[in-house]
Amino acid sequence: MKNILVTGGAGFIGSNFVKYMLSHTGCSIVNLDALTYAGNLENLREVEADSRYVFVRGDICDRDLVHNLFEKYDVDTVVNFAAESHVDRSITDPDIFVQTNIMGTQNLLFAARRYWSVRPEDKHCREYRPEVRFLQVSTDEVYGALGKTGMFTETTPLSPNSPYSASKAGADLFVRAYHETFGLPVNITRCSNNYGPYQFPEKLIPLMIHNCLEDKPLPIYGDGLQIRDWLYVEDHCSAIASVLEKGRLGEIYNIGGNNEKANIEIVRFILSRMGKNKSLITHVKDRPGHDRRYAIDNTKITAELGWSPSYTFEGGMAKTIDWYLANPQWMEHVTSGAYQDYYNRMYHG
Ligand code: NAD
Ligand code: TYD
């Protein structure tokens, strides 16, 4: 039985992960989330009455709160999803990315080291309770961009190009340093682009679905030939569960589904599935520093841990689009109010 502190569990991947773990394992979960614009308790309705689940609203940068949670719930595992996660927002407002993604991760590492150490009074103690583990949920974007060929492996040098990916790379280096300096039992996972239910419509796939629903133009940055490697969110959750269960401590695991697609292909798929006209496609100004291609080599996690994705791209996309069509009230709630300002600023500003 694990007592997992999930941070950012009210966001897209975190909420899918909370539900995945409660239904596939006997763990208990404390979900610490600040409920920024991206956090939404509607994502967690089906588990809120579960006796193995607790929600706490708060900031991962809050030292006292985080320490109290470790003590109160005897946390033995941390899975850190909490982050500012959108590249476009990091271009307009990088400060909060440094604060949450780097400072917040350092605060969690600090608390984990203090609470898990077998001799907390000894500043040099490198011994921890045997069952503990800190898992940092990172991204393939820390590796930078690829040309037409090649794939990211776990040893590809870090070369982040956006303030978002730079802040995630900074956090990864802190996690690594806590392992090297203090012996903290850690893992880092670096996943490719996720899609699926409950993703906020600032990201490509839900934004295009939302605009299709409203017959609004579909804004494609530049030529739309940028390539991402897409993974259905539940497959990301099962990969993290495998790393928690059998990942070698101190190791990094890339996670990807071997689904390289150009953005324009994704948008055409959505148009066709939703029965909308291609004339909605609108090419707009490109994102500055736009990474051209990402591709994940997932050999390590598949060979070592026996994990593999369960969903094909077509199957995962069909499930995703059907979910958005079946849950119009969810989309309506998250796109009222502040979302309209965001959209106007980003796309008409
Ligand atoms: P998201 O933006 O949907 O959710 C982030 C969550 O973190 C929100 O619930 C938000 O309220 C919470 N949060 C933000 N700041 C916080 C703070 N200071 N304290 C506590 N909670 C805070 O993000 P997501 O897409 O679910 O991504 C989750 C993690 O996975 C991120 O670390 C991201 O870098 C990583 N990741 C995402 C993708 C992807 O395609 N979305 C791919 C690979 C890795
Ligand atoms: P996004 O979902 O923001 O993820 P990331 O930038 O982390 O990969 O974007 C995915 C791709 O889609 C990326 O190449 C940028 C592009 N994109 C558009 O063309 N138009 C849009 O409105 C958005 C949000 C993204």
CSV table of C-alpha atoms in Angstrom, one decimal, residues 15-29 46-47 50 52-53 234 237:
chain,number,residue,atom,x,y,z
A,15,SER,CA,-6.5,13.9,-12.8
A,16,ASN,CA,-6.3,10.9,-15.2
A,17,PHE,CA,-3.5,9.5,-13.1
A,18,VAL,CA,-5.4,9.8,-9.8
A,19,LYS,CA,-8.3,7.9,-11.3
A,20,TYR,CA,-6.0,5.3,-12.9
A,21,MET,CA,-4.2,4.6,-9.7
A,22,LEU,CA,-7.3,4.4,-7.5
A,23,SER,CA,-8.9,1.9,-9.9
A,24,HIS,CA,-5.8,-0.2,-10.7
A,25,THR,CA,-4.0,-0.3,-7.3
A,26,GLY,CA,-4.7,-0.2,-3.6
A,27,CYS,CA,-2.9,3.0,-3.0
A,28,SER,CA,-4.1,6.1,-1.1
A,29,ILE,CA,-3.7,9.5,-2.7
A,46,GLU,CA,-16.0,10.3,-9.8
A,47,VAL,CA,-13.4,9.8,-7.0
A,50,ASP,CA,-13.5,7.6,-2.4
A,52,ARG,CA,-8.6,6.5,-0.3
A,53,TYR,CA,-8.6,10.0,-1.8
A,234,GLU,CA,-4.0,6.6,-20.1
A,237,CYS,CA,-0.5,6.9,-16.6
